[in-house]
Amino acid sequence: MGYFYDGILKAADMLLNMDAATFSAIEATLASTACALLCAMTFGLPLGFLIGYTDFPGKKLARLVSDTLLAFPTVLIGLLVYIFITYRGPLGHLGLLFTLPGMVIGQTILALPIIVSWTAQAVENLDPRCRQTLLTLGASPWQTALHTMREVRYDLAMVCVTAFGRVVTEVGVAMMLGGNVRYHTRTMTTAISLETSKGEFAQGIAMGIVLLGIAFIVNAALTWLRHRGRA
Amino acid sequence: MSKVFEIRSLRKEYGGLPALELSELDVMQGELLSLVGRNGSGKSTLLRMLAFLEEPSFGTLKYFGGADPRREVTLLLQNPYLLRCSVFENVTLGLRLRGDRADLSARYAEAMKAAGFACPEAMASRFSSQLSGGERQRISLASRIIMKPRVLLLDEPTAHVDAASELMILDTVRACLEQDTTVVCATHDRQLFAGFPSVREVELKRV
């Protein structure tokens, strides 16, 4: 257990002294996660809402596909995107491999099924009286959809937090598409993986503390929001 | 009195099974129409069709009114739903959906008082999770009457409320009738409108 206590002390020292490598990994993680989440939300929220709110031929198939993609292994996503953006791949000329944008593509694909599937679920689970109430108050179809989305806003916030948690803690995509390049694409999770394999626990523990801290802050913010809205 | 609804040879089916049959019914402006009948006789189904939430399977249902009937006819569901927002936002939602934001606070207070709330301001910032069943029912009623509808449809409005709330709801109905609003109410209680000067009763039979 001596390793562990030493690691905690060194981790505290690294965080307090703003260790450059540690903070570079934190920055890369937050930047790629934020971009991936933004992209996934932009496409995923409207798509999930449409699937949950409207009836159309093939709706069950769409749900089945998005639910199946929830179990998409991260390394498989990494592999598929790698094939496309590798220097010999169809998008190789864009030079995305081992860059943050390359990682963002993979992480967006990782987050998208969570957002689509759970947004659809949240809308489907909403009390059907909500839509009837809006219609009997004279809402137009557009207003009904908008207020329905507003009604599930706390569920959607929870969906986004879950997607954030999935992206910020994944290793496969970041390792395969980012390449774990120090001061560039090394994220908190790939740094933990690398440092642990070298027997250097301090940076790993420091990253772990930061990851837990971020998770705590995000969940605390969500709890505060829910309390404010008395959802 | 002018005609508001005209129903002829109406039939509603769900999955091929009949839920309602009504050969003829005219609803007149400013009248109180009480729909009575056993469970499953189609009272709620008829109200939902009058509220344009459902289409008849067969027959005709004509509405004589403006270009946007859904903004003239409103339905209070048997078990009303309040949105996850404050009482003020719930009550004024119908007006805001119409883009009518003039004097919201005063109109909110007026509607809430009409629904039996002595101090509307104290209720304004409360949330649906903090309300009793009777309060929810009366707030839902306030959210309808604030729009001054031409037709008010009520589905068992007193089924889940105490005697005090029932009296307040009936007072609100009385006030609506005085303003020439047509009220169509589904109920099991034939004595519900006993104190009203004029009420027309229509009994629906199970199909």
CSV table of C-alpha atoms in Angstrom, one decimal:
chain,number,residue,atom,x,y,z
A,1,MET,CA,0.0,0.0,0.0
A,2,GLY,CA,3.1,2.2,0.2
A,3,TYR,CA,2.8,2.8,-3.5
A,4,PHE,CA,-0.6,4.1,-3.0
A,5,TYR,CA,0.1,6.6,-0.3
A,6,ASP,CA,3.3,7.8,-2.1
A,7,GLY,CA,1.2,8.1,-5.2
A,8,ILE,CA,-1.4,10.2,-3.4
A,9,LEU,CA,1.2,12.5,-2.0
A,10,LYS,CA,2.9,13.0,-5.4
A,11,ALA,CA,-0.4,13.5,-7.0
A,12,ALA,CA,-1.3,16.3,-4.6
A,13,ASP,CA,2.1,17.8,-5.3
A,14,MET,CA,1.5,17.7,-9.1
A,15,LEU,CA,-1.9,19.2,-8.8
A,16,LEU,CA,-0.8,22.0,-6.4
A,17,ASN,CA,2.3,22.8,-8.5
A,18,MET,CA,0.3,22.8,-11.7
A,19,ASP,CA,2.4,20.0,-13.3
A,20,ALA,CA,2.5,20.8,-17.1
A,21,ALA,CA,2.0,17.2,-18.3
A,22,THR,CA,-0.8,16.6,-15.9
A,23,PHE,CA,-2.6,19.8,-16.8
A,24,SER,CA,-2.0,19.3,-20.6
A,25,ALA,CA,-3.8,15.9,-20.3
A,26,ILE,CA,-6.7,17.5,-18.3
A,27,GLU,CA,-7.0,20.2,-21.0
A,28,ALA,CA,-7.0,17.7,-23.8
A,29,THR,CA,-9.6,15.6,-22.1
A,30,LEU,CA,-11.9,18.5,-21.4
A,31,ALA,CA,-11.5,20.0,-24.9
A,32,SER,CA,-12.1,16.8,-26.8
A,33,THR,CA,-15.0,15.8,-24.5
A,34,ALA,CA,-16.7,19.1,-24.7
A,35,CYS,CA,-16.4,19.2,-28.6
A,36,ALA,CA,-17.6,15.6,-28.9
A,37,LEU,CA,-20.6,16.2,-26.5
A,38,LEU,CA,-21.5,19.3,-28.4
A,39,CYS,CA,-21.5,17.5,-31.7
A,40,ALA,CA,-23.4,14.5,-30.3
A,41,MET,CA,-26.0,16.8,-28.7
A,42,THR,CA,-26.5,18.8,-31.9
A,43,PHE,CA,-27.4,15.8,-33.9
A,44,GLY,CA,-28.5,13.4,-31.1
A,45,LEU,CA,-31.1,15.5,-29.2
A,46,PRO,CA,-33.3,16.4,-32.3
A,47,LEU,CA,-32.9,12.9,-33.7
A,48,GLY,CA,-33.8,11.2,-30.4
A,49,PHE,CA,-36.7,13.6,-29.9
A,50,LEU,CA,-38.0,12.8,-33.3
A,51,ILE,CA,-37.8,9.1,-32.8
A,52,GLY,CA,-39.5,9.3,-29.4
A,53,TYR,CA,-42.1,11.9,-30.3
A,54,THR,CA,-43.3,10.9,-33.8
A,55,ASP,CA,-44.7,7.7,-35.2
A,56,PHE,CA,-43.2,6.6,-38.5
A,57,PRO,CA,-42.6,3.4,-40.4
A,58,GLY,CA,-39.4,1.8,-39.2
A,59,LYS,CA,-39.5,3.5,-35.8
A,60,LYS,CA,-39.0,0.2,-33.9
A,61,LEU,CA,-36.1,-0.6,-36.2
A,62,ALA,CA,-34.6,2.9,-35.5
A,63,ARG,CA,-34.9,2.3,-31.8
A,64,LEU,CA,-33.4,-1.2,-32.1
A,65,VAL,CA,-30.4,0.1,-34.0
A,66,SER,CA,-29.8,3.0,-31.6
A,67,ASP,CA,-30.2,0.7,-28.6
A,68,THR,CA,-27.8,-1.8,-30.1
A,69,LEU,CA,-25.2,0.9,-30.7
A,70,LEU,CA,-25.2,1.6,-27.0
A,71,ALA,CA,-23.1,-1.5,-26.6
A,72,PHE,CA,-20.7,-0.5,-29.3
A,73,PRO,CA,-17.2,-1.3,-28.0
A,74,THR,CA,-15.0,1.8,-27.9
A,75,VAL,CA,-12.0,0.0,-29.5
A,76,LEU,CA,-14.3,-1.0,-32.4
A,77,ILE,CA,-15.3,2.6,-32.9
A,78,GLY,CA,-11.6,3.5,-32.7
A,79,LEU,CA,-10.8,0.8,-35.3
A,80,LEU,CA,-13.6,1.9,-37.7
A,81,VAL,CA,-12.7,5.6,-37.5
A,82,TYR,CA,-9.0,4.7,-37.8
A,83,ILE,CA,-9.7,2.9,-41.1
A,84,PHE,CA,-11.2,6.1,-42.4
A,85,ILE,CA,-8.7,8.6,-41.2
A,86,THR,CA,-5.5,6.7,-41.4
A,87,TYR,CA,-3.1,8.1,-44.0
A,88,ARG,CA,-4.1,5.5,-46.5
A,89,GLY,CA,-7.8,5.8,-45.7
A,90,PRO,CA,-10.5,7.7,-47.6
A,91,LEU,CA,-10.1,10.7,-45.3
A,92,GLY,CA,-6.4,10.4,-44.8
A,93,HIS,CA,-5.7,13.6,-46.7
A,94,LEU,CA,-7.4,15.5,-43.9
A,95,GLY,CA,-4.6,14.6,-41.5
A,96,LEU,CA,-6.9,13.8,-38.6
A,97,LEU,CA,-5.1,10.8,-37.2
A,98,PHE,CA,-3.4,11.4,-33.8
A,99,THR,CA,-5.1,14.8,-33.5
A,100,LEU,CA,-7.8,16.1,-31.1
A,101,PRO,CA,-10.3,16.5,-34.0
A,102,GLY,CA,-9.7,12.8,-34.9
A,103,MET,CA,-10.5,11.9,-31.3
A,104,VAL,CA,-13.5,14.1,-31.3
A,105,ILE,CA,-15.0,12.1,-34.3
A,106,GLY,CA,-14.7,8.8,-32.5
A,107,GLN,CA,-16.0,10.2,-29.2
A,108,THR,CA,-19.0,11.8,-31.0
A,109,ILE,CA,-19.8,8.4,-32.4
A,110,LEU,CA,-19.5,7.0,-28.9
A,111,ALA,CA,-21.8,9.5,-27.3
A,112,LEU,CA,-24.4,9.7,-30.1
A,113,PRO,CA,-26.3,6.4,-29.4
A,114,ILE,CA,-26.6,7.3,-25.7
A,115,ILE,CA,-28.1,10.7,-26.5
A,116,VAL,CA,-30.4,9.4,-29.3
A,117,SER,CA,-31.6,6.3,-27.5
A,118,TRP,CA,-32.1,7.8,-24.1
A,119,THR,CA,-33.7,11.0,-25.4
A,120,ALA,CA,-36.2,8.9,-27.3
A,121,GLN,CA,-36.8,6.9,-24.2
A,122,ALA,CA,-37.3,10.1,-22.1
A,123,VAL,CA,-39.9,11.4,-24.6
A,124,GLU,CA,-41.7,8.1,-24.9
A,125,ASN,CA,-41.9,7.8,-21.1
A,126,LEU,CA,-43.5,11.2,-20.7
A,127,ASP,CA,-47.1,11.1,-19.5
A,128,PRO,CA,-49.3,11.1,-22.6
A,129,ARG,CA,-51.6,13.6,-20.9
A,130,CYS,CA,-48.9,16.2,-21.4
A,131,ARG,CA,-49.4,16.3,-25.1
A,132,GLN,CA,-53.2,16.2,-24.7
A,133,THR,CA,-53.1,19.0,-22.2
A,134,LEU,CA,-51.0,21.2,-24.6
A,135,LEU,CA,-53.4,20.5,-27.4
A,136,THR,CA,-56.4,21.3,-25.4
A,137,LEU,CA,-54.8,24.6,-24.4
A,138,GLY,CA,-54.6,25.4,-28.1
A,139,ALA,CA,-50.9,24.7,-28.8
A,140,SER,CA,-49.9,24.4,-32.4
A,141,PRO,CA,-48.0,21.2,-33.4
A,142,TRP,CA,-44.7,23.1,-33.2
A,143,GLN,CA,-45.5,24.6,-29.8
A,144,THR,CA,-46.6,21.1,-28.6
A,145,ALA,CA,-43.3,19.6,-29.6
A,146,LEU,CA,-41.3,22.5,-28.1
A,147,HIS,CA,-43.1,22.3,-24.7
A,148,THR,CA,-42.8,18.5,-24.7
A,149,MET,CA,-39.1,19.0,-25.1
A,150,ARG,CA,-39.1,21.5,-22.3
A,151,GLU,CA,-41.1,19.1,-20.1
A,152,VAL,CA,-38.3,16.5,-20.4
A,153,ARG,CA,-35.5,19.0,-19.9
A,154,TYR,CA,-34.2,17.4,-16.7
A,155,ASP,CA,-34.2,14.0,-18.3
A,156,LEU,CA,-32.3,15.4,-21.2
A,157,ALA,CA,-29.7,17.0,-18.9
A,158,MET,CA,-29.3,13.6,-17.2
A,159,VAL,CA,-28.8,12.0,-20.7
A,160,CYS,CA,-26.1,14.6,-21.5
A,161,VAL,CA,-24.3,14.0,-18.2
A,162,THR,CA,-24.4,10.2,-18.8
A,163,ALA,CA,-22.9,10.8,-22.3
A,164,PHE,CA,-20.3,13.1,-20.8
A,165,GLY,CA,-19.4,10.4,-18.3
A,166,ARG,CA,-19.0,7.8,-21.0
A,167,VAL,CA,-16.8,10.0,-23.2
A,168,VAL,CA,-14.6,11.4,-20.5
A,169,THR,CA,-13.8,8.0,-19.0
A,170,GLU,CA,-13.2,6.1,-22.3
A,171,VAL,CA,-9.7,4.9,-23.3
A,172,GLY,CA,-10.1,2.9,-26.5
A,173,VAL,CA,-11.0,5.8,-28.9
A,174,ALA,CA,-8.5,8.2,-27.3
A,175,MET,CA,-5.7,5.7,-27.5
A,176,MET,CA,-6.3,4.5,-31.0
A,177,LEU,CA,-7.2,7.8,-32.7
A,178,GLY,CA,-5.3,10.2,-30.5
A,179,GLY,CA,-2.2,8.1,-30.2
A,180,ASN,CA,-1.5,9.2,-26.6
A,181,VAL,CA,0.9,11.9,-27.8
A,182,ARG,CA,2.3,13.8,-24.8
A,183,TYR,CA,1.3,17.5,-24.5
A,184,HIS,CA,-1.0,17.0,-27.5
A,185,THR,CA,-3.5,14.2,-27.5
A,186,ARG,CA,-2.8,12.5,-24.1
A,187,THR,CA,-5.9,12.5,-22.1
A,188,MET,CA,-6.5,11.7,-18.5
A,189,THR,CA,-7.5,8.1,-19.1
A,190,THR,CA,-4.7,7.3,-21.6
A,191,ALA,CA,-2.2,8.9,-19.1
A,192,ILE,CA,-3.6,6.8,-16.3
A,193,SER,CA,-3.2,3.7,-18.5
A,194,LEU,CA,0.3,4.6,-19.6
A,195,GLU,CA,1.7,5.7,-16.2
A,196,THR,CA,0.2,2.6,-14.5
A,197,SER,CA,1.9,0.3,-17.1
A,198,LYS,CA,5.2,2.0,-16.2
A,199,GLY,CA,4.6,1.6,-12.5
A,200,GLU,CA,4.3,5.3,-12.0
A,201,PHE,CA,1.1,5.7,-10.0
A,202,ALA,CA,1.4,9.4,-9.0
A,203,GLN,CA,0.2,10.9,-12.3
A,204,GLY,CA,-2.4,8.2,-12.6
A,205,ILE,CA,-3.8,9.0,-9.1
A,206,ALA,CA,-3.7,12.7,-9.9
A,207,MET,CA,-5.7,12.2,-13.0
A,208,GLY,CA,-8.1,9.9,-11.1
A,209,ILE,CA,-8.7,12.6,-8.5
A,210,VAL,CA,-9.4,15.2,-11.2
A,211,LEU,CA,-11.7,12.8,-13.1
A,212,LEU,CA,-13.7,12.1,-9.9
A,213,GLY,CA,-13.7,15.8,-9.1
A,214,ILE,CA,-15.2,16.6,-12.5
A,215,ALA,CA,-17.8,13.9,-12.2
A,216,PHE,CA,-18.7,15.3,-8.8
A,217,ILE,CA,-19.0,18.9,-10.1
A,218,VAL,CA,-21.1,17.9,-13.0
A,219,ASN,CA,-23.5,15.8,-10.9
A,220,ALA,CA,-23.7,18.5,-8.2
A,221,ALA,CA,-24.6,21.0,-10.9
A,222,LEU,CA,-27.3,18.7,-12.2
A,223,THR,CA,-28.7,18.1,-8.7
A,224,TRP,CA,-28.8,21.8,-8.1
A,225,LEU,CA,-30.6,22.3,-11.4
A,226,ARG,CA,-33.2,19.7,-10.6
A,227,HIS,CA,-33.7,21.2,-7.2
A,228,ARG,CA,-34.2,24.6,-8.7
A,229,GLY,CA,-36.7,23.3,-11.2
A,230,ARG,CA,-38.4,21.1,-8.5
A,231,ALA,CA,-38.7,18.4,-11.3
B,1,MET,CA,-79.3,30.1,-29.1
B,2,SER,CA,-76.9,29.3,-31.9
B,3,LYS,CA,-75.6,25.8,-32.6
B,4,VAL,CA,-72.0,25.1,-31.5
B,5,PHE,CA,-71.7,21.4,-32.4
B,6,GLU,CA,-73.8,19.2,-34.6
B,7,ILE,CA,-73.4,15.4,-34.3
B,8,ARG,CA,-75.0,13.0,-36.8
B,9,SER,CA,-74.7,9.2,-36.8
B,10,LEU,CA,-71.4,9.3,-34.9
B,11,ARG,CA,-69.5,6.1,-34.2
B,12,LYS,CA,-66.1,5.7,-32.7
B,13,GLU,CA,-64.1,2.5,-32.9
B,14,TYR,CA,-60.8,1.4,-31.4
B,15,GLY,CA,-59.2,-1.5,-33.2
B,16,GLY,CA,-62.6,-2.4,-34.8
B,17,LEU,CA,-64.4,-2.4,-31.4
B,18,PRO,CA,-67.1,0.2,-31.0
B,19,ALA,CA,-66.6,2.7,-28.1
B,20,LEU,CA,-69.4,5.1,-28.8
B,21,GLU,CA,-72.5,5.4,-30.9
B,22,LEU,CA,-74.6,8.6,-31.0
B,23,SER,CA,-77.3,9.1,-33.6
B,24,GLU,CA,-77.9,12.8,-33.1
B,25,LEU,CA,-76.9,15.6,-30.8
B,26,ASP,CA,-76.8,19.4,-31.1
B,27,VAL,CA,-74.9,21.4,-28.6
B,28,MET,CA,-76.1,25.0,-28.3
B,29,GLN,CA,-74.2,28.2,-27.3
B,30,GLY,CA,-74.3,29.0,-23.6
B,31,GLU,CA,-76.0,25.8,-22.5
B,32,LEU,CA,-74.9,23.3,-19.8
B,33,LEU,CA,-75.0,19.8,-21.2
B,34,SER,CA,-74.5,16.9,-18.7
B,35,LEU,CA,-73.3,13.6,-20.2
B,36,VAL,CA,-74.2,10.7,-18.0
B,37,GLY,CA,-73.8,7.0,-18.4
B,38,ARG,CA,-72.0,4.0,-17.0
B,39,ASN,CA,-68.3,3.4,-17.3
B,40,GLY,CA,-67.4,2.6,-20.8
B,41,SER,CA,-70.4,4.3,-22.3
B,42,GLY,CA,-68.2,6.7,-24.3
B,43,LYS,CA,-68.5,9.9,-22.3
B,44,SER,CA,-64.7,10.6,-22.3
B,45,THR,CA,-64.5,9.5,-25.9
B,46,LEU,CA,-67.1,12.0,-26.9
B,47,LEU,CA,-65.4,14.8,-25.0
B,48,ARG,CA,-62.1,14.0,-26.7
B,49,MET,CA,-63.8,14.2,-30.1
B,50,LEU,CA,-65.4,17.5,-29.2
B,51,ALA,CA,-62.0,18.7,-28.2
B,52,PHE,CA,-60.6,17.7,-31.6
B,53,LEU,CA,-58.2,15.2,-30.0
B,54,GLU,CA,-59.7,12.4,-31.9
B,55,GLU,CA,-61.6,11.9,-35.2
B,56,PRO,CA,-64.9,10.0,-35.5
B,57,SER,CA,-64.6,6.6,-37.2
B,58,PHE,CA,-67.9,7.2,-38.9
B,59,GLY,CA,-70.5,9.9,-39.1
B,60,THR,CA,-70.2,13.7,-38.8
B,61,LEU,CA,-69.2,16.1,-36.1
B,62,LYS,CA,-69.5,19.7,-37.2
B,63,TYR,CA,-68.2,22.7,-35.2
B,64,PHE,CA,-69.7,26.1,-35.9
B,65,GLY,CA,-67.1,28.6,-35.0
B,66,GLY,CA,-63.9,30.4,-35.9
B,67,ALA,CA,-61.0,29.3,-38.1
B,68,ASP,CA,-59.0,27.8,-35.3
B,69,PRO,CA,-61.5,25.7,-33.3
B,70,ARG,CA,-58.9,24.3,-30.9
B,71,ARG,CA,-58.4,27.8,-29.6
B,72,GLU,CA,-62.1,28.2,-28.8
B,73,VAL,CA,-62.8,24.7,-27.3
B,74,THR,CA,-60.9,23.4,-24.3
B,75,LEU,CA,-61.0,20.2,-22.3
B,76,LEU,CA,-60.2,19.6,-18.7
B,77,LEU,CA,-59.1,16.0,-18.4
B,78,GLN,CA,-60.5,13.7,-15.7
B,79,ASN,CA,-57.0,13.5,-14.1
B,80,PRO,CA,-55.5,16.8,-15.2
B,81,TYR,CA,-51.8,17.1,-16.0
B,82,LEU,CA,-49.8,20.1,-14.8
B,83,LEU,CA,-46.5,20.9,-16.5
B,84,ARG,CA,-43.2,20.9,-14.6
B,85,CYS,CA,-43.3,24.6,-14.0
B,86,SER,CA,-44.9,27.0,-11.6
B,87,VAL,CA,-48.6,27.5,-11.0
B,88,PHE,CA,-48.4,30.9,-12.7
B,89,GLU,CA,-46.8,29.4,-15.8
B,90,ASN,CA,-49.3,26.6,-15.9
B,91,VAL,CA,-52.3,28.9,-15.6
B,92,THR,CA,-51.1,31.4,-18.1
B,93,LEU,CA,-49.7,28.9,-20.6
B,94,GLY,CA,-52.8,28.9,-22.9
B,95,LEU,CA,-52.5,32.7,-23.2
B,96,ARG,CA,-48.8,32.6,-23.8
B,97,LEU,CA,-49.3,29.9,-26.5
B,98,ARG,CA,-51.6,32.4,-28.3
B,99,GLY,CA,-48.9,35.1,-28.0
B,100,ASP,CA,-51.2,37.0,-25.7
B,101,ARG,CA,-49.0,38.4,-22.9
B,102,ALA,CA,-51.0,41.5,-22.0
B,103,ASP,CA,-51.6,41.9,-18.3
B,104,LEU,CA,-50.8,38.3,-17.4
B,105,SER,CA,-50.6,38.9,-13.7
B,106,ALA,CA,-54.0,40.5,-13.4
B,107,ARG,CA,-55.7,37.8,-15.6
B,108,TYR,CA,-53.9,35.1,-13.6
B,109,ALA,CA,-55.3,36.5,-10.4
B,110,GLU,CA,-58.8,36.8,-11.8
B,111,ALA,CA,-58.8,33.2,-13.1
B,112,MET,CA,-57.5,31.9,-9.9
B,113,LYS,CA,-60.0,33.7,-7.8
B,114,ALA,CA,-62.7,32.4,-10.1
B,115,ALA,CA,-61.4,28.9,-9.4
B,116,GLY,CA,-61.7,29.5,-5.7
B,117,PHE,CA,-58.3,30.6,-4.6
B,118,ALA,CA,-58.5,33.4,-2.1
B,119,CYS,CA,-54.8,34.4,-2.5
B,120,PRO,CA,-53.5,33.6,-6.0
B,121,GLU,CA,-50.2,35.4,-5.4
B,122,ALA,CA,-49.3,32.9,-2.7
B,123,MET,CA,-49.8,30.0,-5.2
B,124,ALA,CA,-48.0,31.6,-8.1
B,125,SER,CA,-44.5,30.2,-7.5
B,126,ARG,CA,-45.6,26.8,-6.2
B,127,PHE,CA,-44.9,23.7,-8.3
B,128,SER,CA,-47.3,20.9,-9.2
B,129,SER,CA,-45.5,18.5,-6.9
B,130,GLN,CA,-46.5,20.7,-4.0
B,131,LEU,CA,-50.2,20.7,-4.6
B,132,SER,CA,-53.1,18.6,-3.4
B,133,GLY,CA,-55.4,16.8,-5.8
B,134,GLY,CA,-58.2,19.4,-5.4
B,135,GLU,CA,-55.7,22.3,-5.9
B,136,ARG,CA,-54.4,20.6,-9.1
B,137,GLN,CA,-57.9,20.2,-10.4
B,138,ARG,CA,-58.9,23.9,-9.7
B,139,ILE,CA,-55.6,25.2,-11.1
B,140,SER,CA,-56.2,23.2,-14.3
B,141,LEU,CA,-59.7,24.7,-14.4
B,142,ALA,CA,-58.2,28.2,-13.9
B,143,SER,CA,-55.8,27.5,-16.8
B,144,ARG,CA,-58.8,26.9,-19.0
B,145,ILE,CA,-61.1,29.7,-18.0
B,146,ILE,CA,-58.3,32.3,-18.2
B,147,MET,CA,-58.5,31.8,-22.0
B,148,LYS,CA,-62.3,32.6,-21.9
B,149,PRO,CA,-63.1,29.6,-24.1
B,150,ARG,CA,-66.3,29.5,-26.1
B,151,VAL,CA,-66.8,25.8,-25.1
B,152,LEU,CA,-65.6,24.3,-21.9
B,153,LEU,CA,-65.5,20.5,-21.8
B,154,LEU,CA,-65.2,18.9,-18.4
B,155,ASP,CA,-64.4,15.2,-17.8
B,156,GLU,CA,-65.6,14.1,-14.3
B,157,PRO,CA,-64.3,17.4,-12.8
B,158,THR,CA,-65.4,16.5,-9.3
B,159,ALA,CA,-64.5,12.8,-9.3
B,160,HIS,CA,-61.3,13.2,-7.2
B,161,VAL,CA,-61.9,16.2,-5.1
B,162,ASP,CA,-63.4,16.9,-1.6
B,163,ALA,CA,-66.7,18.6,-1.0
B,164,ALA,CA,-65.2,22.1,-0.7
B,165,SER,CA,-63.3,21.8,-3.9
B,166,GLU,CA,-66.5,20.5,-5.6
B,167,LEU,CA,-68.5,23.5,-4.6
B,168,MET,CA,-65.7,25.8,-5.9
B,169,ILE,CA,-65.6,24.0,-9.2
B,170,LEU,CA,-69.4,24.3,-9.5
B,171,ASP,CA,-69.2,28.0,-8.7
B,172,THR,CA,-66.7,28.3,-11.5
B,173,VAL,CA,-69.0,26.5,-13.9
B,174,ARG,CA,-71.8,28.8,-12.9
B,175,ALA,CA,-69.7,31.8,-13.6
B,176,CYS,CA,-68.7,30.5,-17.0
B,177,LEU,CA,-72.4,29.9,-18.0
B,178,GLU,CA,-73.2,33.5,-17.0
B,179,GLN,CA,-70.6,34.6,-19.6
B,180,ASP,CA,-72.4,32.5,-22.3
B,181,THR,CA,-69.7,29.8,-22.3
B,182,THR,CA,-71.0,26.4,-23.4
B,183,VAL,CA,-70.2,23.8,-20.8
B,184,VAL,CA,-70.3,20.0,-21.6
B,185,CYS,CA,-69.6,17.9,-18.6
B,186,ALA,CA,-69.2,14.1,-18.3
B,187,THR,CA,-70.3,12.9,-14.9
B,188,HIS,CA,-71.6,9.9,-13.0
B,189,ASP,CA,-73.4,12.1,-10.6
B,190,ARG,CA,-76.9,13.0,-11.9
B,191,GLN,CA,-77.4,15.4,-9.0
B,192,LEU,CA,-74.2,17.3,-9.6
B,193,PHE,CA,-75.9,20.2,-11.3
B,194,ALA,CA,-79.1,20.1,-9.2
B,195,GLY,CA,-78.8,23.7,-8.1
B,196,PHE,CA,-78.4,25.0,-11.6
B,197,PRO,CA,-81.2,26.9,-13.3
B,198,SER,CA,-81.0,25.0,-16.6
B,199,VAL,CA,-79.2,21.8,-17.5
B,200,ARG,CA,-79.8,19.3,-20.3
B,201,GLU,CA,-78.9,15.7,-19.6
B,202,VAL,CA,-77.9,13.3,-22.3
B,203,GLU,CA,-77.5,9.6,-21.4
B,204,LEU,CA,-74.9,7.6,-23.3
B,205,LYS,CA,-75.4,3.8,-23.5
B,206,ARG,CA,-72.7,1.2,-23.7
B,207,VAL,CA,-72.3,-0.1,-27.3
